[in-house]
Coordinates of C-alpha atoms in Angstrom, one line a residue:
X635 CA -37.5 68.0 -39.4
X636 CA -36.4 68.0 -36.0
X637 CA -34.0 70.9 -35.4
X638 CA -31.4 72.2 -33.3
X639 CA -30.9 76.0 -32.7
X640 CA -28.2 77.0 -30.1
X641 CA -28.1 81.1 -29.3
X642 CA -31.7 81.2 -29.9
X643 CA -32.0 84.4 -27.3
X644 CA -29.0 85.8 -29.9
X645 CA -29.7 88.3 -32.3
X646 CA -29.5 86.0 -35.1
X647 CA -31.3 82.9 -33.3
X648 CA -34.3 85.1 -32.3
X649 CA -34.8 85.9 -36.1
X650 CA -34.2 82.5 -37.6
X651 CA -36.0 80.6 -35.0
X652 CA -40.3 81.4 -36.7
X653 CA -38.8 80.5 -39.9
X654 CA -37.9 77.4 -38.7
X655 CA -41.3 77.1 -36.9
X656 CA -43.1 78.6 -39.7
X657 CA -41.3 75.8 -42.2
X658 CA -42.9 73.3 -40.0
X659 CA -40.6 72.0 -38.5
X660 CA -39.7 71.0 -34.7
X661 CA -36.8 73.4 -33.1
X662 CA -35.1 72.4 -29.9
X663 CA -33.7 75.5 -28.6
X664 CA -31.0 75.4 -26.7
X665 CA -30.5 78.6 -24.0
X666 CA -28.9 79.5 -20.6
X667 CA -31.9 80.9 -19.0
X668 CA -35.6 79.7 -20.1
X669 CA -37.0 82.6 -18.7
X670 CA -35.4 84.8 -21.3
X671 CA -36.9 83.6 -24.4
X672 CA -40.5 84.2 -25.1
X673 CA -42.9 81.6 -27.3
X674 CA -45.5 82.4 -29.9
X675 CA -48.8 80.7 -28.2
X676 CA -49.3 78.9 -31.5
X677 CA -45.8 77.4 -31.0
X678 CA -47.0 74.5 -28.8
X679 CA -45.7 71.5 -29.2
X680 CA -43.5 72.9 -31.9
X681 CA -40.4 74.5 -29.6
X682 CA -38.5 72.7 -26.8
X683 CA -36.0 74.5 -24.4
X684 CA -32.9 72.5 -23.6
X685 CA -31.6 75.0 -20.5
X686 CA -28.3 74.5 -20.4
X687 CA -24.1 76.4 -20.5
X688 CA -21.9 75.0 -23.7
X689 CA -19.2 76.1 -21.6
X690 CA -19.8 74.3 -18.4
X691 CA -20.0 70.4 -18.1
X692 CA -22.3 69.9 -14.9
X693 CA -24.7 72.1 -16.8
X694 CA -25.0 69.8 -20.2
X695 CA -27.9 67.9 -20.5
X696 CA -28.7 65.0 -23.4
X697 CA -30.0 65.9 -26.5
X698 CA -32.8 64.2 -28.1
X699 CA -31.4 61.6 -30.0
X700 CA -32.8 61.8 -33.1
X701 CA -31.6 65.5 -34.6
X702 CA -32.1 66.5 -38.3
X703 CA -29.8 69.2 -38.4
X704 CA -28.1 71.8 -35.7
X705 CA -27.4 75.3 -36.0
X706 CA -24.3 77.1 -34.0
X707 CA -25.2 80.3 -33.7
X708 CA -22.6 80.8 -30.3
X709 CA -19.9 83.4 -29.7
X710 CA -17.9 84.8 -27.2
X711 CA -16.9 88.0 -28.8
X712 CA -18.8 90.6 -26.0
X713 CA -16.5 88.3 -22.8
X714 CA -12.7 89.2 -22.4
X715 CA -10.6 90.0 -24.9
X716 CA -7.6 87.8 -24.2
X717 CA -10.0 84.8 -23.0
X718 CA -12.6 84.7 -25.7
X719 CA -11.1 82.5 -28.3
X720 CA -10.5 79.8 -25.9
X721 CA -13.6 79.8 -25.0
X722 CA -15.4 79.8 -28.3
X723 CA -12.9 76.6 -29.4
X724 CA -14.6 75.0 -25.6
X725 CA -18.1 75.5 -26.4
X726 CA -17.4 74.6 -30.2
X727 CA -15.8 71.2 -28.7
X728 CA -18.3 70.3 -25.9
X729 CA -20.9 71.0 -28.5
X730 CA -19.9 68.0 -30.6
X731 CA -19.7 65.7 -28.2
X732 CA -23.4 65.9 -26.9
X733 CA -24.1 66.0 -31.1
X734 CA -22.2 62.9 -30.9
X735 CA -24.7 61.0 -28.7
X736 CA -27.3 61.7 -31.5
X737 CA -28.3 60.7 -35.3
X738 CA -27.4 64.6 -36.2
X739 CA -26.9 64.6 -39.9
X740 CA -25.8 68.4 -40.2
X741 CA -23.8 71.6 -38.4
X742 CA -24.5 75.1 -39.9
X743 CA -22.3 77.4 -38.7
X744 CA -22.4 81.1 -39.2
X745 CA -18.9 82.5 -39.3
X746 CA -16.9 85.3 -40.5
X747 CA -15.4 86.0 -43.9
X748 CA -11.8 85.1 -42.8
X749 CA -9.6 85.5 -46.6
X750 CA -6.7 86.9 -45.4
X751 CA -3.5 85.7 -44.4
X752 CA -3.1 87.9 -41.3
X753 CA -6.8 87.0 -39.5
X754 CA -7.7 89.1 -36.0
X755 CA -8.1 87.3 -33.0
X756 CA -12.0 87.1 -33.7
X757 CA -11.4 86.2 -37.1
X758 CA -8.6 83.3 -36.1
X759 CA -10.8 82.1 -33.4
X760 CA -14.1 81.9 -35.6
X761 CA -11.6 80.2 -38.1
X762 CA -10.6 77.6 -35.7
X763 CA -14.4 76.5 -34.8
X764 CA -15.2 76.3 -38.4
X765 CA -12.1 73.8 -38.3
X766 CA -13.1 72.1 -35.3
X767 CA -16.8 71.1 -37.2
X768 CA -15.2 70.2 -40.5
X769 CA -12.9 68.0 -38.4
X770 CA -16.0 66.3 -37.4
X771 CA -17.7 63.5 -37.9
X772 CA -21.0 65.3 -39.1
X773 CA -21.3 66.8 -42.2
X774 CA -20.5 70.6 -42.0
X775 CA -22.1 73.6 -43.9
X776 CA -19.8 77.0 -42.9
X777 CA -21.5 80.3 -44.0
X778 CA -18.8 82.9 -43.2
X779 CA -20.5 86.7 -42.9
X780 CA -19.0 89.6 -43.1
X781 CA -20.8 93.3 -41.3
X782 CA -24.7 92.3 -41.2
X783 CA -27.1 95.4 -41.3
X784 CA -30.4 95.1 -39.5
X785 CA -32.6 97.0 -37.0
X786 CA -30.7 95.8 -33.6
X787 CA -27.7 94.9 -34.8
X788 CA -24.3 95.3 -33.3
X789 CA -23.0 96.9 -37.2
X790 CA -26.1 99.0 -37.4
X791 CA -26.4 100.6 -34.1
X792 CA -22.7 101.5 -34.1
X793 CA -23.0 103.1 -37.2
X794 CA -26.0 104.7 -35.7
X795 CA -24.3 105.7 -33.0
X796 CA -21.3 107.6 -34.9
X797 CA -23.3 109.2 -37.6
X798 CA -25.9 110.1 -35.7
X799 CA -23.5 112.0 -32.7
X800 CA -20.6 112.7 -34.3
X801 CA -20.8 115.7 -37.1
X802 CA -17.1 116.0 -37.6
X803 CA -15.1 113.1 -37.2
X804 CA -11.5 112.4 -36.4
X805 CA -11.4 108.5 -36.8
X806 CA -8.4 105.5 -37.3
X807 CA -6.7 104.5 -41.0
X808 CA -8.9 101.2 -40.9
X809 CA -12.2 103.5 -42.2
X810 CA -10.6 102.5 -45.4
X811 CA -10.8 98.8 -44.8
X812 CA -13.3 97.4 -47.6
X813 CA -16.5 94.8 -46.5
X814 CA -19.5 93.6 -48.1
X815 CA -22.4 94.6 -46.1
X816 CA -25.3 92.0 -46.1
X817 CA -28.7 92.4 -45.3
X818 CA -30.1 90.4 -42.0
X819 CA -33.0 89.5 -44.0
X820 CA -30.2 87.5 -46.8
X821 CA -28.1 85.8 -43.8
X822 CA -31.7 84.6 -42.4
X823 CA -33.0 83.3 -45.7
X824 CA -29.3 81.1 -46.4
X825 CA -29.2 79.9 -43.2
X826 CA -32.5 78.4 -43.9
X827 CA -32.1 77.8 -47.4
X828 CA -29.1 75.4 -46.6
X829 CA -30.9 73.3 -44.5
X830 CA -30.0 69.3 -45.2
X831 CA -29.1 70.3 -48.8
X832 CA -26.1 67.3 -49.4
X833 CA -24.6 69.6 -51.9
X834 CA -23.4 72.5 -49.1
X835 CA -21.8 69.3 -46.6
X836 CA -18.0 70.0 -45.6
X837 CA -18.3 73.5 -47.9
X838 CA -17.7 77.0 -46.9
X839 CA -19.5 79.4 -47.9
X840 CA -18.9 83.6 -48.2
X841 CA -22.5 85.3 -47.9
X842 CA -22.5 88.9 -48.2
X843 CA -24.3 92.2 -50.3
X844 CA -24.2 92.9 -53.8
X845 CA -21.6 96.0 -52.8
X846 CA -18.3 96.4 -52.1
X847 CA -17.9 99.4 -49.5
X848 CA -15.3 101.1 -47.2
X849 CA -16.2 101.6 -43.5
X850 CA -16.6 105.4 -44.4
X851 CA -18.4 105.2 -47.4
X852 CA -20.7 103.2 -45.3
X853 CA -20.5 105.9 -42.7
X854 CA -21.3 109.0 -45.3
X855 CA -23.9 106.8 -46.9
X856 CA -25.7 106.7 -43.6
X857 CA -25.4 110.4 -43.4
X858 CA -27.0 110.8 -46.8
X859 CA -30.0 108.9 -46.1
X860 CA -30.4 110.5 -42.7
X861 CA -30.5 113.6 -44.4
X862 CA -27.1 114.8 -42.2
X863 CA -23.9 116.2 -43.4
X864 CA -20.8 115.0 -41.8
X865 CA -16.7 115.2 -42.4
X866 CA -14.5 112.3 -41.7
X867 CA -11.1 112.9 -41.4
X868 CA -9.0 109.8 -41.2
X869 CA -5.4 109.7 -39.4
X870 CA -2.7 106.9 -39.0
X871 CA -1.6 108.0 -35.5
X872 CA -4.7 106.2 -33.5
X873 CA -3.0 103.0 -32.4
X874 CA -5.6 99.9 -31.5
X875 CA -6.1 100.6 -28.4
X876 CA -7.0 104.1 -28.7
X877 CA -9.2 103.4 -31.1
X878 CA -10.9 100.7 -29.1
X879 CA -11.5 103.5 -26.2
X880 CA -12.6 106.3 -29.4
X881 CA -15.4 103.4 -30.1
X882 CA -15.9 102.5 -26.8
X883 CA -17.2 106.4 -25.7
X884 CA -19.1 106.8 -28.6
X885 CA -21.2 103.9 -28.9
X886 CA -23.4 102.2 -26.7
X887 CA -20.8 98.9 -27.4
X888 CA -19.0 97.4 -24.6
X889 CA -15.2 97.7 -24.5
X890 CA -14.2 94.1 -25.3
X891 CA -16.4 94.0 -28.1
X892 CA -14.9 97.3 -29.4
X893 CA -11.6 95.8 -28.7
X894 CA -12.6 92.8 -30.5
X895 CA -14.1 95.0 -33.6
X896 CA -11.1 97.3 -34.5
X897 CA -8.7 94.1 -34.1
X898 CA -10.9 93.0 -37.0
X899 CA -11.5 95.8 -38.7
X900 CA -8.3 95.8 -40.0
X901 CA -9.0 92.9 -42.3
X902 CA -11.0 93.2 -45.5
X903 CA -14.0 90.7 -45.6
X904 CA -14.9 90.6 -49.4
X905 CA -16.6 87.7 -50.5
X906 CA -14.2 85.4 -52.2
X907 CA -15.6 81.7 -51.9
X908 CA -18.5 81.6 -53.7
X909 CA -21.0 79.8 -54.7
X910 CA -23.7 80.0 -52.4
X911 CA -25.5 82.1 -54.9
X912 CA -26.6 78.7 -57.1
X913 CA -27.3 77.0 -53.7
X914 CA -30.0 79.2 -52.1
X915 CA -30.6 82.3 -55.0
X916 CA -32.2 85.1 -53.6
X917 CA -32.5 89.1 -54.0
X918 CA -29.5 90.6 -52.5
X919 CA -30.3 94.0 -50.9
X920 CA -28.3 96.5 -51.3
X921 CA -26.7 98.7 -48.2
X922 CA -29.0 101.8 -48.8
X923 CA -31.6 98.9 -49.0
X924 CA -31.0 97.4 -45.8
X925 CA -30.7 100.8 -43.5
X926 CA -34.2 101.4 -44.8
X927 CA -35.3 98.3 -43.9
X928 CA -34.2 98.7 -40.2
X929 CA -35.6 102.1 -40.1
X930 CA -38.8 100.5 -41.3
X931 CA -38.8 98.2 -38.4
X932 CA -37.5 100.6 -35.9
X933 CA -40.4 103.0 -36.6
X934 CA -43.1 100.6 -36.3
X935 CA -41.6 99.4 -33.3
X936 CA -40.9 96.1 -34.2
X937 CA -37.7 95.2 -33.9
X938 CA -37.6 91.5 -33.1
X939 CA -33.8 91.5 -31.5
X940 CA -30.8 93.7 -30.4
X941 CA -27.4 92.6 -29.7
X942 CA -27.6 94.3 -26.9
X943 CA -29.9 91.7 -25.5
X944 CA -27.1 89.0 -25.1
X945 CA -25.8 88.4 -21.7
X946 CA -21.9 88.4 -23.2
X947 CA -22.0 92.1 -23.7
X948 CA -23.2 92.7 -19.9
X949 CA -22.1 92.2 -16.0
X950 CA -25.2 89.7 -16.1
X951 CA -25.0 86.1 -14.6
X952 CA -27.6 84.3 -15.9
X953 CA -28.0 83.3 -11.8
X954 CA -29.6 86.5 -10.9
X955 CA -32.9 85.7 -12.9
X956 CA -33.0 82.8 -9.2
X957 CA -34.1 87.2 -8.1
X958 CA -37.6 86.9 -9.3
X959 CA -38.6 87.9 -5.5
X960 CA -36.0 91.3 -4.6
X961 CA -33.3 89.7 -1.8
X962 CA -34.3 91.3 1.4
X963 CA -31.4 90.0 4.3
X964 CA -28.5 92.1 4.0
X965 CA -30.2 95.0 2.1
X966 CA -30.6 98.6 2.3
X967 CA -34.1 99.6 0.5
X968 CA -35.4 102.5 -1.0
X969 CA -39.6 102.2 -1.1
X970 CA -42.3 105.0 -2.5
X971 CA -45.8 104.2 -2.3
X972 CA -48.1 106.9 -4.7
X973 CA -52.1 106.6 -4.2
X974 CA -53.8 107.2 -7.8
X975 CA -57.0 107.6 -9.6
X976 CA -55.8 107.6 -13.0
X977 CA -56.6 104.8 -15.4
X978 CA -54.1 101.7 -14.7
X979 CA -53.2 101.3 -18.3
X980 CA -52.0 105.1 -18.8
X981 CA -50.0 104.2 -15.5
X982 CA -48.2 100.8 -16.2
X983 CA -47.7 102.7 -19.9
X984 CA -45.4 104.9 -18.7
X985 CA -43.6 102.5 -16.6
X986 CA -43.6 100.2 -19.9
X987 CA -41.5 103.4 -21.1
X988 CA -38.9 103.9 -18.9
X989 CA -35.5 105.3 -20.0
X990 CA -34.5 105.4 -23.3
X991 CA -35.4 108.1 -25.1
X992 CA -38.4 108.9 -22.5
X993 CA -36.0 108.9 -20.1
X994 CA -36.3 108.2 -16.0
X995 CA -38.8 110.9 -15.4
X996 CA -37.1 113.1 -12.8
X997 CA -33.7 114.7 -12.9
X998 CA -32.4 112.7 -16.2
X999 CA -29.1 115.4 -16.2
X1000 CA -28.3 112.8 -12.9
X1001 CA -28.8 109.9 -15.1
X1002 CA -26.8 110.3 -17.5
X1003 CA -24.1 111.6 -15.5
X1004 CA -24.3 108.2 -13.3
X1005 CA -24.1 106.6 -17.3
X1006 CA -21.3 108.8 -18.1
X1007 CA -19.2 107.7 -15.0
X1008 CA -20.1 104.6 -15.7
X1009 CA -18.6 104.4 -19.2
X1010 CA -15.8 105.8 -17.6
X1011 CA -15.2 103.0 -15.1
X1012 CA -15.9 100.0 -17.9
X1013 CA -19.3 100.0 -17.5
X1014 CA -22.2 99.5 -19.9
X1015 CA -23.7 103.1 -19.2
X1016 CA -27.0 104.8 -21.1
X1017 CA -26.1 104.3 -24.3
X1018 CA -27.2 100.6 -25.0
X1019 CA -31.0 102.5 -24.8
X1020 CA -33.8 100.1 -25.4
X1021 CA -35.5 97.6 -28.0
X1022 CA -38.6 99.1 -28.0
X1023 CA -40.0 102.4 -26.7
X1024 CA -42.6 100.8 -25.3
X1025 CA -42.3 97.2 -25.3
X1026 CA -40.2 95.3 -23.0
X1027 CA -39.7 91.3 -22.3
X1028 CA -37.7 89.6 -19.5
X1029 CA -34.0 90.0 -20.9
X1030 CA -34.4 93.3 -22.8
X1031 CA -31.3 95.7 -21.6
X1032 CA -32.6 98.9 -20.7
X1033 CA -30.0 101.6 -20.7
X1034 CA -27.9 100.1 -17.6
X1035 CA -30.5 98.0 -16.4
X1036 CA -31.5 94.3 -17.2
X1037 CA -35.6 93.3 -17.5
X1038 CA -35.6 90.4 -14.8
X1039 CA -39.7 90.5 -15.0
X1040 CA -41.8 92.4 -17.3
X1041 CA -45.7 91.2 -16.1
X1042 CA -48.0 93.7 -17.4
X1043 CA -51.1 91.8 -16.9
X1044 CA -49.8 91.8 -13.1
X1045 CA -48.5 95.3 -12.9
X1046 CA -44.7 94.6 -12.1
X1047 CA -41.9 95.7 -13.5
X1048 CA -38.2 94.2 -12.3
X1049 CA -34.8 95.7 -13.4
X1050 CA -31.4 94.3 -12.5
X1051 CA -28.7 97.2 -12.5
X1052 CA -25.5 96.2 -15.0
X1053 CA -23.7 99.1 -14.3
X1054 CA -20.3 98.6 -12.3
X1055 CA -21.2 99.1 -8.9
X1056 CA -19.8 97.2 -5.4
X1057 CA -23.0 94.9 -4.6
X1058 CA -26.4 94.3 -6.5
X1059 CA -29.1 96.2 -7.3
X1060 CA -32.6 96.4 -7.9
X1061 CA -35.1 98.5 -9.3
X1062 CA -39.3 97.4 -8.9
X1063 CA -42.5 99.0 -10.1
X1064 CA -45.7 97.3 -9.1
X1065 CA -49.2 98.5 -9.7
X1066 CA -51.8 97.3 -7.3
X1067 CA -55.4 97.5 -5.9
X1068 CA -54.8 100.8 -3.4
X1069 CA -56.1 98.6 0.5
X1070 CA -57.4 102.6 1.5
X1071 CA -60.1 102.7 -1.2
X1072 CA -61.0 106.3 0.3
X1073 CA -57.5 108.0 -1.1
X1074 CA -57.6 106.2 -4.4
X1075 CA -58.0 102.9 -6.3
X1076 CA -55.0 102.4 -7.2
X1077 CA -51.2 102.1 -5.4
X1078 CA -47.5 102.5 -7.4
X1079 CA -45.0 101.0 -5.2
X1080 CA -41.4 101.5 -6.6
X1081 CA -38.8 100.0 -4.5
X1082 CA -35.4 100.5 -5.1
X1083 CA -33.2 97.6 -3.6
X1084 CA -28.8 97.4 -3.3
X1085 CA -27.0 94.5 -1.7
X1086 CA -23.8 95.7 -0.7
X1087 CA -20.3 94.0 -0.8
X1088 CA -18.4 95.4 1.9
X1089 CA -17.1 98.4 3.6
X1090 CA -17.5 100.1 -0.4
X1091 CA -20.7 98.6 -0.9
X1092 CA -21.9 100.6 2.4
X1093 CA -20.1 103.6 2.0
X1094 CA -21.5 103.6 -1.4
X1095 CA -25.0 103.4 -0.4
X1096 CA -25.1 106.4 1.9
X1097 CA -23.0 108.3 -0.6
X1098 CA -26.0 108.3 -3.2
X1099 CA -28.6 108.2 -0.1
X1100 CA -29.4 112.1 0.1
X1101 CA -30.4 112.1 -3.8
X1102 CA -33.2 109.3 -3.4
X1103 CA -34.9 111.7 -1.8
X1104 CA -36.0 114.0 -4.9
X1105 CA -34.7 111.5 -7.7
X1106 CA -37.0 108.6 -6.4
X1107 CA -39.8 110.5 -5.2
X1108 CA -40.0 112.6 -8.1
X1109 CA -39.5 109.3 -10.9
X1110 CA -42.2 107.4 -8.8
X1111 CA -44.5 110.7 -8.6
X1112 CA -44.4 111.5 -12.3
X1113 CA -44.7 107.9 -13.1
X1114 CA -48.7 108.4 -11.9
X1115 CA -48.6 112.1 -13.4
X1116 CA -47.0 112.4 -16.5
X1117 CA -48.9 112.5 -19.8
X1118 CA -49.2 109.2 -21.5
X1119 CA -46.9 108.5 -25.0
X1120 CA -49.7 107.1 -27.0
X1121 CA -52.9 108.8 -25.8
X1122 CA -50.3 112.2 -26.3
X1123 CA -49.2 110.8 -30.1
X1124 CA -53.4 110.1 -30.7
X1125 CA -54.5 113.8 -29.7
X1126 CA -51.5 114.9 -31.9
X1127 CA -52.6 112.6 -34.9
X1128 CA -56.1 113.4 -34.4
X1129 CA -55.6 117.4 -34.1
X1130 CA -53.3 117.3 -37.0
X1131 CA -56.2 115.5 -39.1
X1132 CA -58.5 117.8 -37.6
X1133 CA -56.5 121.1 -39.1
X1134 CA -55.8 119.6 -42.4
X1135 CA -59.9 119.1 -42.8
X1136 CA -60.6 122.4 -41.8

């Protein structure tokens, strides 16, 4: 079938879209920025990229006019608080008409359990696309989800992110709130399994685990399997807001989007419109079920997506990836150039590795520090980490950096900093044939770029100046030095086999 997958750089496109391909059939992906999304080589011929911005006319294109199906996988949760329901009823409404120009026989829509009479604002606004489909002329299958648990997504890491930091904690009444947890791998498998199935058109669908939880007992369960032990005292005195800022300091989430959460975490999302079960059956997991799961991935490093990853919950314009060459009028520049004779591979390895839990190889108290202020100020900060330890694609966020270029087989690395500062700026590592062959073979150049705006931009600049000296001479030294993560986990491996013989 000839399909059509919107938010397919999302957290829940990136996962649907090689079941799709692997079903055989032919996905038209439609994205902001082409350069984001990486294709399978065996996918020729069966993926299309439509680049284009639901949200802004002179960027819509035609669709092809002969569609099978379309999923909307679209939100605006991670933009502005007060403006994000407009826009998700914009998008939702410029998307039918370009499915109006074609032979579309279907809209899927993932949604969220919405059951109560009182819905948040991202509950309301989720409630009002699902109308704006049904309203439509094409038929409409809505399957509304409630918290999905999965390695890199938003429910997951937050969780993560309290449990894991937090052994005694002082949190809001809506702890108490009941949901029904469901497995990424279930959501996946219905939104597939509905797929031009006459028998789900103009129906709504709840989806969600075989359990019935409490945010806490979510929260302690997490503990248990973590093998931590932590105390949750729950008071009625945190208003919203408050709460918003608790989640906001805690977790690597950006403030609207913990604005956006507690608003909704107020209402219960319990499965109550069933049905679904006779449509697609499948093996629910259960919550313990899927936390191992996602710990399964995360370990073996392959975790395919992170909701992290989508430009809504950044200062990213989707513009700056025009910045595959660094700006140079109008720029103050930072540039270290370290001769070396080590292998090239152990080299660009620990560039690969950068930040997260490896950290920025020189002074990382500074770093976080710089993170901390910036949480303070709105910003993104360290906490978002990274996908992979030692993976990284064009679009990946990295701590408060943005992959703009990740070209291993060329030896350059480009980051675009997300943190709230007055200009631009970027950060470059490229590996490259040393010209003196008599002081080494090889040549790291890091280059550390900021475009200022204004008298603050400026004044900023110089401020931060006199710790370049030892911050970026020291990250771009070590970078050639330090030992390498997987030759060091080998030796370990291969030492600890080693013993065990003897």
């Amino acid at each position: 079938m000839k399909i059509l997958l919107t938010g397919a750089n999302g957290y829940i496109g990136r996962r649907l879209l090689p079941v799709l391909v692997h079903e055989g059939h032919h996905v038209f992906c439609i994205v902001r920025d082409k350069s984001r999304i990486q294709l399978e080589e065996d996918w020729h011929g069966k993926v299309e990229l439509i680049e284009m911005d639901l949200l802004k006319v002179s960027q819509r294109q035609h669709l092809p006019r002969e569609l099978d199906a379309a999923f909307y996988l679209v939100h605006s949760m991670g933009q502005s608080y007060s403006d994000f329901k407009t826009l998700e009823q914009q998008a939702a409404e410029h998307f039918l008409e370009l499915l109006n120009t074609t032979n579309c026989q279907q809209i899927i829509y993932l949604s969220g359990i919405a059951n109560d009479k009182r819905l948040s604002k991202h509950l309301s606004s989720r409630a009002a696309v699902e109308s704006c489909f049904l309203g439509s002329r094409i038929p409409t299958t809505v399957l509304r989800a409630p918290i999905i648990i999965g390695s890199g997504s938003a429910s997951f890491e937050i969780i993560r992110d309290l449990v894991e930091k937090l052994p005694v904690m002082v949190t809001p009444k809506w702890l108490k709130t009941k949901c029904q947890p469901i497995a990424i791998r279930n959501v996946i498998q219905y939104l597939s399994g509905v797929l031009l199935k006459e028998e789900t058109y103009q129906k709504i669908y709840d989806i969600g685990g075989p359990e019935v939880l409490t945010y806490k007992e979510m929260l302690l369960q997490y503990a248990k399997i973590r093998g931590l032990k932590r105390w949750i005292i729950t008071l009625p005195v945190l208003t919203p807001r408050l709460s918003s800022w608790w989640l906001y300091f805690v977790t690597s989430t950006s403030f609207s989007l913990a604005r956006s959460l507690v608003d909704s975490m107020k209402n219960e999302v319990i499965v109550h419109l069933k049905g679904i079960e006779q449509v697609v059956p499948q093996e629910l997991f259960s919550y313990q079920k899927a936390l191992e799961l996602a710990f399964v991935k995360i370990e073996q490093n392959e975790v395919v997506s992170s909701w992290k990853d989508a430009y809504s919950e950044s200062n990213f314009k989707a513009y700056q990836h025009a910045y595959i060459k660094i700006p140079q009028h109008g720029c103050f520049t930072d540039v270290r150039k370290i001769p070396f004779d080590r292998e090239r591979e152990e080299v660009l390895e620990n560039i690969w590795s950068i930040g997260g839990e490896r950290g920025w190889y020189k002074w990382d108290f500074l770093w976080q520090i710089r993170g901390i202020m910036d949480k303070m100020v709105g910003g993104v900060g360290l906490r978002r980490g990274r996908r992979s330890p030692n993976q990284l694609i064009p679009g990946d966020a990295l701590d408060f950096w943005r992959v703009l270029v990740a070209d291993r087989e060329q030896g350059r690395l480009l980051l675009y900093a997300e943190m709230k500062l007055p200009g631009e700026a970027w950060l470059e590592f490229k590996v490259t044939p040393n010209p003196d062959k008599e002081i080494s073979e090889w040549l790291l150049v890091q280059n550390a770029t900021f475009r200022p705006i204004g008298l603050k931009g400026r004044a900023y600049w110089w401020s931060v100046f006199p710790f370049h000296a030892f911050i970026f001479q020291g990250m771009a030294e070590n970078l050639t030095i330090a030992p390498n993560i997987r030759l060091a986990e080998q030796a370990k491996a291969f030492h600890d086999v080693s013993h065990k013989g003897k």
